[in-house]
Amino acid sequence: MSLKEFLHTYHLTLNQQQQQAVQTLDGPVLLLAVPGSGKTTVLVSRIGYMVLDQGIPPQSILTMTYTVSAAQDMRQRFATLFGPEYAQRLEFRTINGVCSRIISCYERMTGRKAYALMEDVREQTALLGQLYHQLTQEYATESTIKSIQTAITYTKNQMLRDEELDQVEVDGVEFPALYRAYTKALQQQQKMDYDDQMVYARKILRLCPPVLRHFQQRYRYICVDEAQDTSKIQHAIIALLAQSHQNLFLVGDEDQSIYGFRAAYPQALLHFEKNYPNAKVLYMETNYRSTQEIVSAAQKFIEKNANRHPKQMISTGRSGPNLRKVFLWKRKNQYTYLAKVAKEATRPVAILYRDNDSAIPLIDVFQRQGIPYRCRQVDCGFFSHRVVRDLCNIIRFAAQPCDGTLFLDIYYKLGAGISRVAAVEAVNRCTGEGLTILEFLSQCSMLSPWSREQCAALQTHCNRLLSQPAHQAIYRIVHYMGYGKYLEERGGDLHKAEILETLGQYEATPLDLLKRLQELYRLMREGERGGEKAYVTLSTIHSSKGLEYSHVILMDVAEGILPKVPKVGQDEDQFDLYQEERRLFYVAMTRAKDELWVLSFQEEDLTSSFTRELFPPQFQEAVQTRGEQRFQTGDMVRHKTYGEGIIRNRVGDIATISFASVGEKRMSISTASKHHLLDTR
């Protein structure tokens, strides 16, 4: 039957570009599909056309997807459109699943036994923890282990050579040495991890021709979904499988490649015509998801990216509200603002952010105010991050000034010039009676007069921070006790400290903050709270990929957060990272169907270059919140006379403010502001 008859028979409605993709079957084909263009529908329809119209045996078609759930979803969609009989005979697999079959085939053909797969991630975690301890004499935190696992995946998927491996960095450990120790340990135990499946499968295909011929003859047609997320080694395996027949169909969009940290290799799409000289490049450029306003803004943004195929994303003409810039005075104001939006929500809204850390203060506020929410794929690495651990340990040491274990973990991070010898001596001499460790060091002849002064000052800080509001204690540790300087000198992440400071504004003492962190950790591990009652979904942009929401709010759009990498002063690697930040923002924009809001901050150095680009003077609908949102419940303020405080309540123009120096005061916000008596901190 003709394509028209096929579409009519199975009740399919496809535009001209989609129809061309469905009926272009032979040879290498790259289909570049913009967001919301119906790529999964087209891919499933194309497979149906191949089997039901062109008579291609279903078992000769291999379709590879990014995740197991995506493979299952695609099989189900095919079964819904074309029936379960053919769906069961088709191969929908992840690339790891295909590699497992390659290894099994090799075992059958050669009689050799492959290494056992390390299926339980806890086994890998335990091994990495053991190796980390051997190299550093310290115990790895959960976030450190995760960073190491990500780096291992990156190294193997990028097929890095030894000299390239030496350039990979993981905070807190010499990664190349740990990686080599890990590789050696796996070989000794005759184990392989999931990334090794691909390493060994590629090696088998290259060095064992009978296995390669078997798979080339079996799979005459290969389809790959989400090709922009496919890694370098995965593309190499795909190229070997398609080498003889060349019937390769890649579906993707380099503009949506946002998994560089997992070794996604969008260059394969950019070099497709070079790698496959007879290739056809097709386009699907109609976005059926978003309004004309969102599509137009997203297109103008992404077309400024370098290293991309020229695509002109167009809308179906459906109109909606202009993009909205929500103007907030400080970054911390966004949490009370979003809580207010969530309380008043009468339809679903998604709050998207770059990193999981951004959600923690928001979840804190939502839980305190009883606001239901759903949260996708929560990551609890924040709570075990070394910066959070250090700040918490400094607070614990302040409460336990003779605890030698805590002191030896933090002494060199406080900028007092304490030598290791002096630190150990102080720990050995202070047994909990008499002088504290810092008091001993303030009199220790092993230290210089300057260091002795610093130790005395640190003891004073420790005494005072215990009775301060928690946010002030964190500020003291970072800005007055030397920890912030220690981080800056090592390129550390001060955003973690800022989040702790934000969380601390609701806690009377730093010890209360430690208890709250334990509670938040439990809440985060439990995941969503509110179920079907929740209008609000919280998600990282990465986790939202492939999804859509009627109303999207992008939070934490601030320089250093989104984008995380600066635009200027870039080497080649930094340039690539910045381009990916732009793609991430583009993906976030195109999750929105009807409305898109972007939070913007007046706070110094936080205004995002993305916001400035997205909202030129002639194209924006801004919600100016400086006056209304600047002094809200929970805001930290500084009064000219009373010092630092926190707004406990506000009704109209009258606010009740709790000051550390004089307790609670009620005052007129407009009057205090007019006379420059009050400002946000």
XYZ file of C-alpha atoms in Angstrom:
681
model
C 0.000 0.000 0.000
C 1.061 3.628 -0.410
C 2.208 5.743 2.507
C -1.091 7.613 2.333
C -3.018 4.353 2.624
C -0.773 3.187 5.472
C -1.400 6.380 7.417
C -5.139 6.153 6.808
C -5.295 2.475 7.826
C -3.588 3.092 11.169
C -5.169 6.505 11.816
C -1.882 8.389 11.756
C -1.612 12.114 11.048
C 1.857 13.227 10.009
C 3.144 16.429 8.423
C 5.353 16.454 5.324
C 8.647 16.341 7.222
C 7.377 13.495 9.408
C 6.172 11.542 6.361
C 9.551 11.909 4.687
C 11.235 10.509 7.812
C 8.847 7.527 7.884
C 9.464 6.455 4.299
C 13.238 7.104 4.047
C 14.428 3.607 4.922
C 17.668 2.725 3.165
C 21.152 3.959 3.942
C 22.360 6.179 6.776
C 19.754 8.744 7.859
C 20.005 11.436 10.512
C 16.682 12.864 11.664
C 17.087 16.140 13.529
C 13.955 16.644 15.634
C 13.336 19.884 17.555
C 11.571 19.757 20.944
C 7.909 18.798 20.791
C 8.091 17.654 17.173
C 6.767 14.114 17.769
C 9.975 12.153 17.286
C 8.808 9.057 19.199
C 5.569 8.939 17.207
C 7.557 9.178 13.981
C 10.086 6.539 15.059
C 7.331 4.086 16.030
C 5.375 4.875 12.846
C 8.500 4.322 10.748
C 9.036 0.880 12.287
C 5.379 0.065 11.653
C 5.735 1.163 8.027
C 8.859 -0.990 7.623
C 7.146 -4.119 8.968
C 3.536 -3.764 7.830
C 3.971 -1.969 4.508
C 7.472 -2.854 3.300
C 7.501 -6.440 4.599
C 10.757 -6.120 6.527
C 11.007 -8.933 9.122
C 10.537 -7.391 12.588
C 13.357 -9.469 14.078
C 15.824 -7.792 11.685
C 15.123 -4.343 13.139
C 17.056 -3.243 16.236
C 15.852 -0.118 18.029
C 18.124 1.249 20.738
C 16.985 3.693 23.392
C 18.590 5.515 26.280
C 16.873 3.766 29.197
C 15.023 0.525 29.943
C 11.825 2.477 30.671
C 12.088 4.265 27.308
C 12.474 0.905 25.536
C 9.424 -0.482 27.328
C 7.413 2.648 26.536
C 8.301 2.447 22.856
C 7.296 -1.219 22.661
C 3.980 -0.389 24.322
C 3.334 2.496 21.930
C 4.050 0.243 18.969
C 1.686 -2.408 20.357
C -1.045 0.214 20.825
C -0.751 1.418 17.224
C 0.006 -1.806 15.381
C -0.840 -4.686 17.714
C 1.069 -6.776 20.270
C 2.006 -9.613 17.887
C 4.596 -7.623 15.950
C 5.620 -5.669 19.035
C 6.816 -8.870 20.724
C 8.955 -9.807 17.714
C 10.688 -6.423 17.540
C 13.912 -5.645 19.410
C 13.677 -2.569 21.664
C 16.812 -2.465 23.787
C 19.245 -0.208 25.583
C 22.773 -0.192 24.216
C 23.899 -1.915 27.405
C 21.341 -4.632 26.695
C 22.763 -5.106 23.198
C 26.307 -5.241 24.590
C 25.249 -7.950 27.042
C 23.993 -10.026 24.091
C 27.268 -9.478 22.236
C 29.254 -10.753 25.224
C 26.936 -13.784 25.617
C 27.330 -14.598 21.913
C 31.097 -14.430 22.272
C 30.943 -16.860 25.200
C 28.895 -19.352 23.149
C 31.099 -19.109 20.061
C 34.446 -19.338 21.827
C 33.639 -21.343 24.950
C 35.319 -18.660 27.031
C 33.675 -17.207 30.119
C 33.367 -13.443 30.447
C 33.893 -11.595 33.699
C 30.874 -11.514 36.015
C 28.784 -8.359 35.843
C 28.772 -6.246 39.004
C 24.999 -5.774 39.001
C 24.545 -4.400 42.504
C 25.697 -0.789 42.654
C 26.365 -1.268 46.375
C 29.184 -3.654 45.491
C 30.830 -0.987 43.353
C 30.257 1.633 46.048
C 31.932 -0.554 48.672
C 34.936 -1.231 46.439
C 35.393 2.459 45.605
C 35.079 3.365 49.284
C 37.782 0.844 50.157
C 40.137 2.120 47.440
C 39.474 5.748 48.408
C 40.405 5.003 52.013
C 43.594 3.259 50.929
C 44.644 6.310 48.902
C 43.579 9.113 51.258
C 43.316 7.528 54.716
C 39.865 9.124 54.890
C 36.346 7.782 54.430
C 34.562 8.859 51.273
C 31.237 10.642 51.575
C 28.195 9.702 49.509
C 28.689 12.715 47.224
C 32.383 11.873 46.693
C 31.558 8.293 45.712
C 28.945 9.554 43.261
C 31.454 11.973 41.722
C 33.947 9.123 41.309
C 31.316 6.891 39.683
C 30.393 9.672 37.253
C 34.060 10.170 36.370
C 34.519 6.417 35.771
C 31.526 6.396 33.423
C 32.885 9.457 31.618
C 36.357 7.945 31.245
C 35.152 4.658 29.780
C 32.447 6.144 27.571
C 34.819 8.730 26.138
C 37.445 6.017 25.522
C 40.092 8.239 27.125
C 43.742 7.446 26.578
C 46.181 7.388 29.496
C 47.345 10.960 28.922
C 43.714 12.118 28.749
C 42.845 10.186 31.910
C 45.483 12.175 33.771
C 43.471 15.351 33.069
C 40.258 14.090 34.736
C 39.663 15.724 38.101
C 37.457 14.760 41.036
C 37.388 17.014 44.067
C 39.111 15.447 47.065
C 40.931 12.543 45.386
C 43.635 11.872 42.811
C 41.233 10.306 40.332
C 43.713 8.791 37.820
C 45.388 6.779 40.602
C 42.046 5.647 42.001
C 40.757 4.739 38.525
C 43.787 2.569 37.803
C 43.466 0.885 41.205
C 39.760 0.273 40.512
C 40.487 -1.236 37.090
C 43.148 -3.508 38.584
C 40.806 -4.610 41.386
C 38.067 -5.526 38.893
C 40.492 -7.606 36.859
C 41.744 -9.405 39.961
C 38.156 -10.195 40.986
C 37.202 -11.070 37.385
C 34.344 -8.560 37.519
C 33.085 -5.898 35.154
C 30.825 -2.918 35.736
C 28.099 -1.722 33.366
C 30.471 0.587 31.491
C 32.847 -2.335 30.974
C 30.053 -4.118 29.101
C 30.467 -1.569 26.330
C 34.269 -1.636 26.495
C 34.311 -5.428 26.104
C 31.523 -5.514 23.499
C 33.399 -3.060 21.266
C 36.597 -5.065 21.698
C 34.764 -8.270 20.744
C 33.232 -6.720 17.628
C 36.631 -5.429 16.529
C 38.656 -8.569 17.261
C 36.198 -11.420 16.720
C 34.804 -11.272 13.139
C 32.335 -14.186 13.588
C 30.509 -12.312 16.359
C 30.455 -9.118 14.308
C 29.063 -10.958 11.242
C 26.397 -12.627 13.383
C 24.990 -9.300 14.583
C 25.381 -7.554 11.235
C 23.407 -10.340 9.539
C 20.785 -10.430 12.274
C 20.089 -6.687 12.426
C 19.712 -5.302 8.916
C 18.141 -2.089 10.157
C 19.296 -0.138 13.201
C 17.365 2.737 14.790
C 18.792 4.873 17.590
C 16.658 7.213 19.689
C 18.080 10.180 21.655
C 21.244 10.031 19.563
C 22.524 13.294 21.066
C 22.777 11.556 24.456
C 24.684 8.571 23.079
C 28.328 8.383 24.144
C 31.456 8.117 22.014
C 31.928 4.394 22.697
C 28.241 3.726 22.027
C 28.458 5.473 18.654
C 31.562 3.378 17.909
C 29.621 0.165 18.648
C 26.680 1.331 16.525
C 29.036 2.114 13.631
C 30.454 -1.438 13.763
C 26.985 -3.011 13.798
C 25.866 -0.894 10.812
C 29.131 -1.263 8.914
C 27.997 -3.774 6.284
C 24.415 -2.732 5.445
C 24.625 0.984 6.413
C 20.891 1.076 7.214
C 21.297 3.338 10.222
C 18.594 5.720 11.429
C 19.642 8.195 14.131
C 17.025 10.399 15.775
C 18.210 13.293 17.895
C 19.023 16.972 18.196
C 22.425 18.303 19.187
C 20.651 21.383 20.587
C 19.233 19.127 23.298
C 22.501 17.431 24.281
C 22.814 18.126 28.030
C 24.590 15.063 29.411
C 28.220 15.957 28.753
C 29.130 14.874 32.294
C 27.973 11.371 31.324
C 30.057 11.523 28.118
C 27.234 12.340 25.699
C 28.818 12.846 22.279
C 26.762 15.252 20.113
C 29.737 15.549 17.761
C 28.544 12.286 16.188
C 25.508 14.155 14.872
C 27.588 17.077 13.642
C 30.016 14.738 11.826
C 27.363 12.314 10.559
C 27.748 13.206 6.880
C 31.536 12.941 7.150
C 31.352 9.553 8.856
C 28.668 8.275 6.466
C 29.350 9.822 3.028
C 26.007 8.744 1.516
C 23.987 10.022 4.451
C 20.698 11.877 4.284
C 19.925 14.558 6.877
C 16.221 15.149 7.502
C 14.496 17.671 9.743
C 11.402 17.845 11.914
C 11.057 21.519 12.824
C 7.441 21.970 13.924
C 6.995 22.241 17.682
C 3.512 20.990 18.616
C 4.049 21.535 22.334
C 4.615 25.201 23.062
C 2.989 28.521 22.282
C 4.290 30.765 19.535
C 5.830 33.087 22.149
C 7.837 30.296 23.814
C 8.942 28.750 20.511
C 10.065 32.101 19.108
C 12.079 32.998 22.228
C 13.692 29.555 22.423
C 14.629 29.629 18.734
C 16.234 33.076 19.030
C 18.207 31.855 22.030
C 19.524 28.563 20.638
C 20.391 29.808 17.171
C 23.231 31.814 18.751
C 24.930 28.572 19.786
C 28.009 27.407 17.951
C 28.535 23.925 16.469
C 24.982 23.041 15.469
C 22.930 22.168 12.420
C 20.874 25.164 11.274
C 17.289 24.421 12.297
C 14.317 26.757 12.274
C 11.918 25.656 14.986
C 8.406 26.881 14.202
C 5.176 26.773 16.164
C 1.701 25.724 15.117
C 0.562 29.303 15.586
C -1.054 28.820 18.989
C -0.618 32.004 20.998
C -0.237 32.524 24.744
C 1.139 34.968 27.323
C 4.525 36.586 26.868
C 7.424 35.088 28.749
C 7.549 36.606 32.202
C 10.596 37.781 34.099
C 9.948 37.698 37.847
C 12.238 40.308 39.359
C 13.382 39.499 42.905
C 15.636 41.590 45.088
C 17.813 38.737 46.397
C 18.261 35.072 45.579
C 16.842 33.940 48.909
C 13.577 35.823 48.203
C 12.663 33.219 45.599
C 11.742 30.604 48.203
C 9.020 32.656 49.894
C 7.860 33.884 46.479
C 7.567 30.344 45.099
C 5.816 29.170 48.260
C 3.217 31.887 47.681
C 2.813 30.822 44.024
C 2.456 27.181 45.090
C -0.187 28.019 47.691
C -2.238 29.941 45.153
C -1.806 27.406 42.321
C -5.043 26.063 40.833
C -3.415 24.141 37.992
C -0.179 22.159 37.593
C 3.086 24.082 37.653
C 6.647 22.774 37.334
C 9.530 24.498 39.096
C 12.765 23.595 37.307
C 16.356 24.166 38.437
C 19.833 23.258 37.289
C 21.103 21.385 40.366
C 19.370 19.390 43.080
C 20.810 21.736 45.709
C 18.387 24.448 44.583
C 15.415 22.385 45.733
C 16.568 21.985 49.341
C 15.599 25.449 50.687
C 12.374 25.229 48.667
C 11.452 21.847 50.146
C 12.319 23.262 53.568
C 9.834 26.128 53.112
C 7.167 23.911 51.537
C 7.373 21.433 54.418
C 7.210 24.180 57.048
C 4.131 25.681 55.383
C 2.436 22.370 54.614
C 2.535 22.858 50.835
C 2.140 19.558 48.920
C 4.585 18.875 46.087
C 6.022 16.165 43.897
C 9.762 15.846 43.419
C 11.449 13.931 40.607
C 14.649 11.974 41.322
C 15.863 13.704 44.458
C 19.622 13.610 45.019
C 20.784 13.762 48.657
C 24.455 14.342 47.848
C 24.259 17.862 49.326
C 24.082 16.502 52.859
C 27.344 14.578 52.563
C 29.208 17.124 50.455
C 32.541 18.080 51.985
C 31.576 21.777 52.312
C 28.394 20.906 54.214
C 30.295 18.326 56.258
C 33.011 20.881 57.122
C 30.555 23.562 58.215
C 28.627 21.069 60.327
C 31.836 19.755 61.891
C 32.937 23.290 62.805
C 29.603 23.781 64.569
C 30.016 20.423 66.343
C 33.542 21.347 67.380
C 32.296 24.648 68.792
C 29.933 22.603 70.980
C 32.640 20.007 71.783
C 35.872 22.057 71.963
C 37.968 19.126 73.203
C 36.946 16.668 70.474
C 40.243 15.758 68.835
C 38.714 13.853 65.933
C 36.646 16.860 64.857
C 39.569 19.231 65.310
C 41.972 17.190 63.184
C 39.362 17.253 60.408
C 39.019 21.064 60.371
C 42.112 22.770 61.841
C 43.862 23.440 58.514
C 40.660 24.886 56.982
C 40.436 27.855 59.353
C 43.424 29.897 58.214
C 45.200 30.067 61.565
C 48.533 28.644 60.416
C 48.307 25.622 62.725
C 50.889 22.952 61.895
C 49.991 19.269 61.916
C 52.506 18.635 64.700
C 50.970 21.340 66.883
C 47.447 20.114 66.140
C 48.273 16.537 67.165
C 50.080 17.768 70.284
C 47.057 19.856 71.294
C 44.709 16.910 70.803
C 46.923 14.649 72.893
C 47.259 17.205 75.705
C 43.587 18.186 75.960
C 41.511 15.410 77.461
C 38.304 17.303 78.135
C 39.420 18.926 81.371
C 41.035 22.291 81.738
C 41.933 24.061 78.479
C 40.128 23.511 75.213
C 42.201 22.581 72.162
C 42.134 26.133 70.789
C 42.944 27.622 74.221
C 45.956 25.309 74.448
C 47.113 26.372 70.980
C 46.670 30.049 71.842
C 49.467 29.515 74.405
C 51.518 26.952 72.457
C 55.158 27.896 71.855
C 55.225 25.686 68.758
C 53.135 28.319 66.959
C 54.034 31.861 65.904
C 52.609 34.798 67.861
C 50.254 35.499 64.951
C 48.946 31.896 64.941
C 48.444 32.002 68.704
C 46.363 35.154 68.275
C 44.320 33.500 65.552
C 43.632 30.466 67.756
C 42.400 32.724 70.536
C 40.151 34.543 68.070
C 38.803 31.223 66.769
C 37.909 30.161 70.304
C 36.015 33.427 70.765
C 34.167 32.822 67.489
C 33.270 29.291 68.593
C 31.905 30.576 71.905
C 29.764 33.208 70.223
C 28.394 31.266 67.268
C 26.651 28.715 69.491
C 24.243 31.351 70.788
C 23.667 33.056 67.440
C 20.804 32.406 65.004
C 21.971 29.633 62.705
C 22.252 31.778 59.563
C 24.509 34.223 61.383
C 26.679 31.356 62.655
C 27.197 30.057 59.102
C 28.023 33.583 57.935
C 30.547 33.910 60.780
C 32.270 30.624 59.904
C 32.549 31.481 56.213
C 33.476 35.168 56.434
C 35.222 35.582 59.794
C 36.697 32.194 60.707
C 38.665 31.665 57.517
C 36.639 28.875 55.927
C 35.432 30.969 52.997
C 38.997 31.937 52.104
C 40.054 28.284 52.348
C 37.326 27.353 49.837
C 38.099 30.180 47.441
C 41.792 29.277 47.343
C 40.846 25.730 46.325
C 38.082 26.611 43.880
C 35.448 25.250 46.264
C 31.691 25.715 45.989
C 30.429 28.548 48.197
C 26.860 27.974 46.993
C 26.596 25.109 49.478
C 27.361 27.535 52.301
C 24.771 29.979 50.952
C 22.131 27.252 51.027
C 23.006 26.394 54.623
C 22.765 30.070 55.497
C 19.320 30.217 53.891
C 18.163 27.134 55.781
C 19.553 28.604 58.983
C 17.352 31.701 58.908
C 14.530 29.660 60.471
C 16.673 28.073 63.213
C 17.415 29.715 66.568
C 20.885 28.157 66.943
C 23.377 26.316 64.741
C 22.749 23.111 66.714
C 19.076 23.427 65.747
C 20.223 23.673 62.130
C 22.080 20.349 62.451
C 18.849 18.716 63.636
C 16.921 20.312 60.777
C 19.431 18.969 58.250
C 18.798 15.445 59.521
C 15.057 15.987 59.133
C 15.463 17.407 55.622
C 17.658 14.476 54.636
C 14.877 12.127 55.707
C 12.268 14.155 53.812
C 14.405 14.170 50.662
C 14.946 10.426 50.838
C 11.194 9.890 51.113
C 10.631 11.851 47.902
C 7.340 13.478 46.966
C 4.931 14.721 49.602
C 1.351 15.336 48.595
C 0.798 12.829 45.822
C -2.208 13.539 43.635
C -3.118 16.594 45.723
C 0.049 18.397 44.657
C -0.147 20.975 41.893
C 3.581 21.652 42.064
C 6.313 19.453 40.580
C 9.960 20.082 41.491
C 12.572 18.807 39.067
C 16.064 19.363 37.765
C 16.162 20.375 34.125
C 18.027 17.156 33.349
C 15.239 15.033 34.854
C 12.566 17.019 33.006
C 14.002 16.235 29.578
C 11.408 14.512 27.412
C 8.584 15.821 29.588
C 6.259 18.792 29.250
C 4.329 21.014 31.633
C 1.620 23.605 31.119
C 3.319 26.192 33.332
C 7.095 26.224 33.942
C 9.004 28.429 36.377
C 12.792 28.465 36.078
C 14.395 29.228 39.450
C 17.999 30.011 40.341
C 18.685 31.513 36.916
C 21.754 33.338 38.176
C 25.317 33.787 37.004
C 27.435 30.973 38.424
C 24.386 28.738 38.810
C 22.684 28.895 35.388
C 24.898 29.371 33.513
C 27.384 27.622 35.764
C 30.253 28.453 33.399
C 31.113 32.084 32.517
C 30.872 33.286 28.936
C 34.218 35.081 28.867
C 37.762 33.870 29.409
C 37.171 30.371 28.089
C 39.573 27.763 26.779
C 38.243 25.084 24.407
C 36.909 22.870 27.207
C 35.252 25.819 28.954
C 33.717 26.914 25.663
C 32.129 23.481 25.192
C 30.813 23.559 28.758
C 29.282 26.996 28.203
C 27.601 25.804 25.017
C 26.070 22.935 26.982
C 24.801 25.395 29.594
C 22.991 27.200 26.784
C 21.513 23.930 25.560
C 20.371 23.145 29.095
C 18.550 26.472 29.296
C 16.977 25.819 25.883
C 15.729 22.403 27.037
C 14.261 24.043 30.143
C 12.434 26.672 28.082
C 10.938 24.101 25.749
C 9.407 22.042 28.571
C 6.720 24.752 28.831
C 3.495 24.412 26.864
C 1.597 27.555 27.849
C 3.515 29.747 30.282
C 7.176 30.309 31.080
C 8.434 32.416 34.001
C 12.096 33.105 34.739
C 13.241 34.301 38.169
C 15.753 37.147 38.010
C 17.752 38.750 40.831
C 18.890 42.306 41.478
C 21.556 41.032 43.875
C 25.044 42.020 42.811
C 26.734 39.726 40.247
C 23.778 37.315 40.146
C 21.927 38.639 37.092
C 22.204 35.836 34.561
C 23.519 36.545 31.077
C 20.789 34.174 29.888
C 18.105 36.377 31.435
C 19.563 39.505 29.847
C 19.629 37.762 26.480
C 16.118 36.361 26.814
C 14.508 39.611 27.946
C 15.769 42.534 25.889
C 13.889 45.784 26.637
C 11.455 45.314 23.761
C 10.531 41.726 24.707
C 9.575 41.101 28.269
C 6.740 41.099 30.725
C 8.415 41.686 34.048
C 6.864 41.276 37.458
C 8.677 43.941 39.472
C 8.840 42.687 43.043
C 11.507 44.926 44.571
C 9.159 46.845 46.840
C 6.651 44.111 47.573
C 8.973 41.126 47.761
C 12.053 42.773 49.215
C 10.978 42.617 52.882
C 9.024 39.403 53.404
C 8.608 36.877 56.208
C 11.866 34.951 56.583
C 14.060 37.663 55.024
C 17.296 38.497 56.817
C 17.709 42.260 57.330
C 20.182 44.743 58.780
C 18.965 47.762 60.803
C 21.166 50.816 61.207
C 20.651 50.784 64.988
C 19.644 47.246 65.953
C 21.967 45.266 63.650
C 21.035 41.976 62.026
C 17.598 40.443 62.324
C 14.987 38.288 60.625
C 11.437 39.232 59.675
C 9.157 36.933 61.655
C 5.857 38.344 60.369
C 4.563 41.054 58.075
C 1.032 42.412 57.739
C 0.779 45.142 55.152
C 3.484 47.713 55.838
C 4.104 46.601 59.443
C 6.742 43.940 60.080
C 7.741 42.136 63.265
C 11.514 41.723 63.215
C 13.563 39.617 65.627
C 16.960 41.221 66.289
C 19.810 39.359 67.973
C 20.659 42.481 69.978
C 17.269 43.679 71.292
C 14.727 40.965 70.565
C 11.506 41.650 68.599
C 10.589 45.064 67.193
C 7.570 46.181 65.143
C 8.163 48.852 62.522
C 6.918 50.402 59.298
C 8.826 48.974 56.342
C 8.205 52.015 54.128
C 9.359 54.470 56.797
C 12.460 52.471 57.741
C 13.403 52.089 54.078
C 12.752 55.730 53.237
C 15.158 56.882 55.949
C 17.744 54.217 55.025
C 17.421 52.531 58.403
C 16.659 49.044 57.078
C 18.035 46.946 54.271
C 18.055 43.292 53.268
C 21.246 41.434 54.098
